[in-house]
Amino acid sequence: MFSGRGSEKLGYMVSRLLKCEYGRAIYKKFPDNESYIRFLSSVEDKDVVLIYSLGLNPNEYLIETLLSVKTLRDLGCGKIRLVIPYFAYARQDERFNPGEAISIEIISEFIGNMDIDEIYTVDMHLHRYRDISDLFNIPAYNLTAMEEIAKYISQKYVLNNPLVIGPDSEAEQWAKIVAKKLGTEYDILEKRRIDEYNVVVVARKRDVKNRDIVIIDDIISTGGTVIESVNALRKMGANKIIVGCTHPLLVNNALRKIYSTGIFDLIGTDTVPSPVSYVSVAPVIAKALK
Ligand code: R5P
């Protein structure tokens, strides 16, 4: 098991669960910002798992994933299983404006051509592409953290007549899993994106008055979606609001802005290290690899 920058702890936790060796490696930057990677543990004839999340620094991490995989192969390892807990670039899955790159296709092709045997990710933003295997020619697995998030929520909070809410139609797939696990119902809101920072959210007619709400999304980036959702639900008389997501990117002041809405709590997972990464996806990844 090796893990890249930012994925050290998650990789180590998975290696403990799998009872496999956590390999020694050096990941550093040259003064001119080029990446330097050196594997110190021997990999010859050993199957290797590389965990490299693409949160917050996707361009550098992609290049370092490529350098890692090619080097491991060159050093004579057996199978290479690449785990990308947060798969960046998946939201640009269509040419929304003329001339745009359809990033999900290009990045998937780039990763698929790295000479890996299998790929794993967690709650990939699959919307226009419904199935991860439509993007790869090798075995590809999209795992979910939603059951772990639901488990955490049910153990930590006492909820009164809860309703799970997905902020948009994409989030229905995740809200459904959490609602099932909590033994309650779910609904979605209607979201219109204006630009990368601003969205408009319209609540549907469902009665949320005096109910505790669990907002569930895959990614929180600028926090715009969550903040608009909280405001819309508040206007409709929602009671306590808990927000959960798999990938807490929380760019710029997102954390402060979300807390300022007066939500009860915010939780995320360790696919992206953050101050709210309370839920670990290590058991989900370890189980899949096993
Ligand atoms: C997009 O549809 C995703 O599921 C998230 O809702 C979105 O990425 C959140 O971004 P932000 O926090 O910037 O609104």
GROMACS .gro file of C-alpha atoms and ligand atoms in nm:
model
  304
    1MET     CA    1   0.000   0.000   0.000
    2PHE     CA    2   0.124   0.340  -0.099
    3SER     CA    3  -0.059   0.667  -0.065
    4GLY     CA    4   0.004   1.003  -0.219
    5ARG     CA    5   0.019   1.350  -0.070
    6GLY     CA    6  -0.293   1.429   0.134
    7SER     CA    7  -0.395   1.061   0.138
    8GLU     CA    8  -0.131   0.941   0.387
    9LYS     CA    9  -0.366   0.880   0.679
   10LEU     CA   10  -0.642   0.718   0.475
   11GLY     CA   11  -0.390   0.490   0.301
   12TYR     CA   12  -0.238   0.393   0.632
   13MET     CA   13  -0.580   0.316   0.781
   14VAL     CA   14  -0.671   0.096   0.484
   15SER     CA   15  -0.336  -0.086   0.510
   16ARG     CA   16  -0.410  -0.160   0.878
   17LEU     CA   17  -0.754  -0.296   0.795
   18LEU     CA   18  -0.609  -0.514   0.517
   19LYS     CA   19  -0.312  -0.612   0.733
   20CYS     CA   20  -0.078  -0.526   0.447
   21GLU     CA   21   0.251  -0.342   0.438
   22TYR     CA   22   0.237   0.040   0.421
   23GLY     CA   23   0.520   0.109   0.179
   24ARG     CA   24   0.797   0.360   0.235
   25ALA     CA   25   0.809   0.633  -0.027
   26ILE     CA   26   0.924   0.990  -0.071
   27TYR     CA   27   0.691   1.246  -0.226
   28LYS     CA   28   0.843   1.593  -0.247
   29LYS     CA   29   0.865   1.900  -0.466
   30PHE     CA   30   1.174   2.037  -0.636
   31PRO     CA   31   1.234   2.409  -0.585
   32ASP     CA   32   1.093   2.477  -0.934
   33ASN     CA   33   0.769   2.298  -0.837
   34GLU     CA   34   0.831   1.974  -1.024
   35SER     CA   35   0.728   1.661  -0.833
   36TYR     CA   36   0.981   1.405  -0.712
   37ILE     CA   37   0.878   1.052  -0.618
   38ARG     CA   38   1.089   0.765  -0.493
   39PHE     CA   39   0.968   0.425  -0.371
   40LEU     CA   40   1.192   0.282  -0.101
   41SER     CA   41   1.007  -0.042  -0.026
   42SER     CA   42   1.058  -0.323  -0.272
   43VAL     CA   43   0.755  -0.391  -0.492
   44GLU     CA   44   0.891  -0.663  -0.718
   45ASP     CA   45   0.623  -0.923  -0.787
   46LYS     CA   46   0.398  -0.772  -0.521
   47ASP     CA   47   0.046  -0.651  -0.593
   48VAL     CA   48   0.027  -0.283  -0.515
   49VAL     CA   49  -0.251  -0.050  -0.406
   50LEU     CA   50  -0.198   0.321  -0.460
   51ILE     CA   51  -0.440   0.557  -0.286
   52TYR     CA   52  -0.430   0.906  -0.425
   53SER     CA   53  -0.720   1.144  -0.373
   54LEU     CA   54  -0.753   1.436  -0.615
   55GLY     CA   55  -0.902   1.685  -0.370
   56LEU     CA   56  -0.792   2.051  -0.367
   57ASN     CA   57  -0.478   2.001  -0.575
   58PRO     CA   58  -0.604   1.792  -0.866
   59ASN     CA   59  -0.352   1.889  -1.134
   60GLU     CA   60  -0.040   1.814  -0.931
   61TYR     CA   61  -0.192   1.502  -0.781
   62LEU     CA   62  -0.282   1.367  -1.126
   63ILE     CA   63   0.076   1.405  -1.247
   64GLU     CA   64   0.205   1.243  -0.927
   65THR     CA   65  -0.039   0.953  -0.977
   66LEU     CA   66   0.100   0.906  -1.328
   67LEU     CA   67   0.462   0.923  -1.207
   68SER     CA   68   0.380   0.674  -0.928
   69VAL     CA   69   0.199   0.419  -1.142
   70LYS     CA   70   0.461   0.423  -1.420
   71THR     CA   71   0.743   0.387  -1.167
   72LEU     CA   72   0.575   0.104  -0.977
   73ARG     CA   73   0.524  -0.079  -1.306
   74ASP     CA   74   0.885  -0.017  -1.405
   75LEU     CA   75   1.002  -0.155  -1.069
   76GLY     CA   76   0.835  -0.486  -1.153
   77CYS     CA   77   0.525  -0.489  -0.931
   78GLY     CA   78   0.233  -0.727  -0.985
   79LYS     CA   79  -0.118  -0.586  -1.019
   80ILE     CA   80  -0.176  -0.216  -0.960
   81ARG     CA   81  -0.505  -0.115  -0.803
   82LEU     CA   82  -0.552   0.260  -0.806
   83VAL     CA   83  -0.789   0.411  -0.549
   84ILE     CA   84  -0.895   0.770  -0.612
   85PRO     CA   85  -1.119   0.851  -0.313
   86TYR     CA   86  -1.218   1.189  -0.458
   87PHE     CA   87  -1.234   1.187  -0.836
   88ALA     CA   88  -1.192   1.548  -0.950
   89TYR     CA   89  -1.313   1.683  -1.286
   90ALA     CA   90  -1.628   1.466  -1.286
   91ARG     CA   91  -1.875   1.754  -1.267
   92GLN     CA   92  -1.781   1.886  -1.611
   93ASP     CA   93  -1.963   1.601  -1.784
   94GLU     CA   94  -2.111   1.795  -2.073
   95ARG     CA   95  -2.026   2.080  -2.306
   96PHE     CA   96  -2.246   2.332  -2.124
   97ASN     CA   97  -2.109   2.616  -2.342
   98PRO     CA   98  -1.959   2.591  -2.690
   99GLY     CA   99  -1.588   2.507  -2.690
  100GLU     CA  100  -1.570   2.363  -2.337
  101ALA     CA  101  -1.362   2.057  -2.249
  102ILE     CA  102  -1.570   1.761  -2.133
  103SER     CA  103  -1.329   1.701  -1.847
  104ILE     CA  104  -1.477   1.380  -1.707
  105GLU     CA  105  -1.406   1.200  -2.036
  106ILE     CA  106  -1.056   1.339  -2.084
  107ILE     CA  107  -0.941   1.278  -1.727
  108SER     CA  108  -1.093   0.928  -1.719
  109GLU     CA  109  -0.910   0.844  -2.042
  110PHE     CA  110  -0.586   0.985  -1.899
  111ILE     CA  111  -0.619   0.772  -1.585
  112GLY     CA  112  -0.741   0.465  -1.773
  113ASN     CA  113  -0.428   0.478  -1.991
  114MET     CA  114  -0.188   0.478  -1.695
  115ASP     CA  115  -0.133   0.101  -1.710
  116ILE     CA  116  -0.335   0.011  -1.401
  117ASP     CA  117  -0.532  -0.309  -1.351
  118GLU     CA  118  -0.832  -0.181  -1.157
  119ILE     CA  119  -0.965   0.154  -1.043
  120TYR     CA  120  -1.174   0.237  -0.735
  121THR     CA  121  -1.335   0.563  -0.633
  122VAL     CA  122  -1.598   0.683  -0.386
  123ASP     CA  123  -1.923   0.861  -0.469
  124MET     CA  124  -1.799   0.981  -0.805
  125HIS     CA  125  -2.015   1.262  -0.943
  126LEU     CA  126  -2.192   1.043  -1.195
  127HIS     CA  127  -2.481   1.231  -1.350
  128ARG     CA  128  -2.490   1.234  -1.727
  129TYR     CA  129  -2.265   0.928  -1.716
  130ARG     CA  130  -2.465   0.691  -1.496
  131ASP     CA  131  -2.209   0.412  -1.465
  132ILE     CA  132  -1.835   0.433  -1.402
  133SER     CA  133  -1.773   0.139  -1.635
  134ASP     CA  134  -1.886   0.359  -1.926
  135LEU     CA  135  -1.572   0.566  -1.864
  136PHE     CA  136  -1.308   0.293  -1.831
  137ASN     CA  137  -1.194  -0.015  -2.024
  138ILE     CA  138  -1.057  -0.176  -1.708
  139PRO     CA  139  -1.257  -0.297  -1.406
  140ALA     CA  140  -1.382   0.019  -1.233
  141TYR     CA  141  -1.572   0.041  -0.905
  142ASN     CA  142  -1.764   0.338  -0.768
  143LEU     CA  143  -1.802   0.276  -0.393
  144THR     CA  144  -2.029   0.478  -0.167
  145ALA     CA  145  -1.971   0.643   0.169
  146MET     CA  146  -2.339   0.713   0.222
  147GLU     CA  147  -2.406   0.417   0.449
  148GLU     CA  148  -2.113   0.519   0.671
  149ILE     CA  149  -2.244   0.877   0.680
  150ALA     CA  150  -2.592   0.754   0.774
  151LYS     CA  151  -2.446   0.530   1.045
  152TYR     CA  152  -2.259   0.826   1.193
  153ILE     CA  153  -2.570   1.046   1.184
  154SER     CA  154  -2.791   0.785   1.348
  155GLN     CA  155  -2.536   0.724   1.626
  156LYS     CA  156  -2.462   1.089   1.695
  157TYR     CA  157  -2.792   1.278   1.671
  158VAL     CA  158  -3.143   1.242   1.806
  159LEU     CA  159  -3.366   1.341   1.516
  160ASN     CA  160  -3.731   1.438   1.531
  161ASN     CA  161  -3.940   1.319   1.233
  162PRO     CA  162  -3.638   1.352   1.002
  163LEU     CA  163  -3.646   1.415   0.630
  164VAL     CA  164  -3.340   1.363   0.409
  165ILE     CA  165  -3.297   1.627   0.139
  166GLY     CA  166  -3.079   1.619  -0.173
  167PRO     CA  167  -3.016   1.972  -0.302
  168ASP     CA  168  -3.070   1.874  -0.667
  169SER     CA  169  -3.170   1.582  -0.890
  170GLU     CA  170  -2.812   1.445  -0.898
  171ALA     CA  171  -2.821   1.409  -0.520
  172GLU     CA  172  -3.129   1.187  -0.523
  173GLN     CA  173  -2.909   0.875  -0.552
  174TRP     CA  174  -2.725   0.967  -0.228
  175ALA     CA  175  -3.028   1.098  -0.034
  176LYS     CA  176  -3.208   0.771  -0.109
  177ILE     CA  177  -2.934   0.557   0.052
  178VAL     CA  178  -2.912   0.774   0.365
  179ALA     CA  179  -3.292   0.787   0.405
  180LYS     CA  180  -3.316   0.410   0.375
  181LYS     CA  181  -3.048   0.358   0.636
  182LEU     CA  182  -3.214   0.612   0.871
  183GLY     CA  183  -3.552   0.449   0.809
  184THR     CA  184  -3.711   0.769   0.684
  185GLU     CA  185  -3.817   0.947   0.363
  186TYR     CA  186  -3.628   1.174   0.127
  187ASP     CA  187  -3.695   1.452  -0.118
  188ILE     CA  188  -3.491   1.670  -0.351
  189LEU     CA  189  -3.482   2.042  -0.418
  190GLU     CA  190  -3.454   2.210  -0.754
  191LYS     CA  191  -3.122   2.381  -0.822
  192ARG     CA  192  -3.019   2.611  -1.103
  193ARG     CA  193  -2.650   2.694  -1.130
  194ILE     CA  194  -2.570   3.052  -1.235
  195ASP     CA  195  -2.190   3.022  -1.222
  196GLU     CA  196  -1.924   2.834  -1.021
  197TYR     CA  197  -2.005   3.039  -0.709
  198ASN     CA  198  -2.380   3.103  -0.731
  199VAL     CA  199  -2.684   2.878  -0.742
  200VAL     CA  200  -3.057   2.930  -0.696
  201VAL     CA  201  -3.239   2.662  -0.499
  202VAL     CA  202  -3.615   2.622  -0.499
  203ALA     CA  203  -3.778   2.404  -0.235
  204ARG     CA  204  -4.057   2.178  -0.348
  205LYS     CA  205  -4.396   2.162  -0.181
  206ARG     CA  206  -4.319   1.888   0.070
  207ASP     CA  207  -4.401   1.982   0.429
  208VAL     CA  208  -4.078   2.035   0.620
  209LYS     CA  209  -4.232   2.243   0.901
  210ASN     CA  210  -4.088   2.150   1.242
  211ARG     CA  211  -3.905   1.851   1.095
  212ASP     CA  212  -3.535   1.782   1.144
  213ILE     CA  213  -3.358   1.787   0.808
  214VAL     CA  214  -3.051   1.600   0.687
  215ILE     CA  215  -2.911   1.760   0.371
  216ILE     CA  216  -2.699   1.512   0.177
  217ASP     CA  217  -2.471   1.588  -0.118
  218ASP     CA  218  -2.163   1.431  -0.274
  219ILE     CA  219  -1.944   1.744  -0.278
  220ILE     CA  220  -1.936   2.070  -0.087
  221SER     CA  221  -1.704   2.308  -0.268
  222THR     CA  222  -1.785   2.678  -0.226
  223GLY     CA  223  -2.080   2.595  -0.001
  224GLY     CA  224  -2.320   2.787  -0.228
  225THR     CA  225  -2.549   2.488  -0.281
  226VAL     CA  226  -2.574   2.402   0.087
  227ILE     CA  227  -2.623   2.761   0.200
  228GLU     CA  228  -2.903   2.821  -0.050
  229SER     CA  229  -3.065   2.490   0.049
  230VAL     CA  230  -3.049   2.575   0.420
  231ASN     CA  231  -3.204   2.917   0.356
  232ALA     CA  232  -3.487   2.770   0.146
  233LEU     CA  233  -3.562   2.500   0.405
  234ARG     CA  234  -3.552   2.751   0.690
  235LYS     CA  235  -3.810   2.969   0.514
  236MET     CA  236  -4.035   2.664   0.501
  237GLY     CA  237  -4.009   2.616   0.877
  238ALA     CA  238  -3.748   2.338   0.904
  239ASN     CA  239  -3.622   2.264   1.252
  240LYS     CA  240  -3.267   2.132   1.315
  241ILE     CA  241  -3.053   2.102   0.997
  242ILE     CA  242  -2.760   1.863   0.969
  243VAL     CA  243  -2.549   1.866   0.654
  244GLY     CA  244  -2.353   1.563   0.534
  245CYS     CA  245  -2.134   1.512   0.231
  246THR     CA  246  -1.873   1.267   0.106
  247HIS     CA  247  -1.617   1.515  -0.027
  248PRO     CA  248  -1.570   1.826   0.193
  249LEU     CA  249  -1.360   2.039  -0.041
  250LEU     CA  250  -1.475   2.351   0.149
  251VAL     CA  251  -1.284   2.602  -0.061
  252ASN     CA  252  -1.212   2.959   0.052
  253ASN     CA  253  -1.443   3.053   0.340
  254ALA     CA  254  -1.699   2.778   0.282
  255LEU     CA  255  -1.674   2.635   0.633
  256ARG     CA  256  -1.726   2.971   0.805
  257LYS     CA  257  -2.009   3.064   0.567
  258ILE     CA  258  -2.191   2.734   0.619
  259TYR     CA  259  -2.159   2.750   0.998
  260SER     CA  260  -2.292   3.108   0.986
  261THR     CA  261  -2.626   2.982   0.855
  262GLY     CA  262  -2.689   2.835   1.198
  263ILE     CA  263  -2.694   2.469   1.095
  264PHE     CA  264  -2.679   2.216   1.374
  265ASP     CA  265  -2.377   2.029   1.236
  266LEU     CA  266  -2.171   1.963   0.924
  267ILE     CA  267  -2.001   1.633   0.853
  268GLY     CA  268  -1.789   1.493   0.574
  269THR     CA  269  -1.555   1.202   0.509
  270ASP     CA  270  -1.180   1.167   0.479
  271THR     CA  271  -1.179   1.132   0.099
  272VAL     CA  272  -1.063   1.492   0.133
  273PRO     CA  273  -0.890   1.583   0.461
  274SER     CA  274  -1.081   1.868   0.627
  275PRO     CA  275  -1.182   1.993   0.974
  276VAL     CA  276  -1.515   1.808   0.935
  277SER     CA  277  -1.385   1.475   0.801
  278TYR     CA  278  -1.539   1.281   1.090
  279VAL     CA  279  -1.640   0.975   0.888
  280SER     CA  280  -1.373   0.749   0.746
  281VAL     CA  281  -1.411   0.568   0.416
  282ALA     CA  282  -1.124   0.334   0.508
  283PRO     CA  283  -1.362   0.043   0.592
  284VAL     CA  284  -1.547   0.089   0.261
  285ILE     CA  285  -1.223   0.087   0.059
  286ALA     CA  286  -1.071  -0.202   0.257
  287LYS     CA  287  -1.384  -0.413   0.211
  288ALA     CA  288  -1.388  -0.353  -0.164
  289LEU     CA  289  -1.016  -0.433  -0.202
  290LYS     CA  290  -1.054  -0.747   0.004
  291R5P     C1  291  -2.304   1.939  -0.804
  291R5P     O1  292  -2.412   1.911  -0.855
  291R5P     C2  293  -2.259   1.873  -0.677
  291R5P     O2  294  -2.337   1.763  -0.648
  291R5P     C3  295  -2.258   1.969  -0.559
  291R5P     O3  296  -2.391   2.009  -0.529
  291R5P     C4  297  -2.176   2.090  -0.590
  291R5P     O4  298  -2.053   2.053  -0.643
  291R5P     C5  299  -2.153   2.174  -0.468
  291R5P     O5  300  -2.076   2.285  -0.503
  291R5P     P1  301  -2.083   2.418  -0.421
  291R5P     O6  302  -2.056   2.384  -0.277
  291R5P     O7  303  -1.977   2.504  -0.482
  291R5P     O8  304  -2.220   2.475  -0.439
   0.00000   0.00000   0.00000
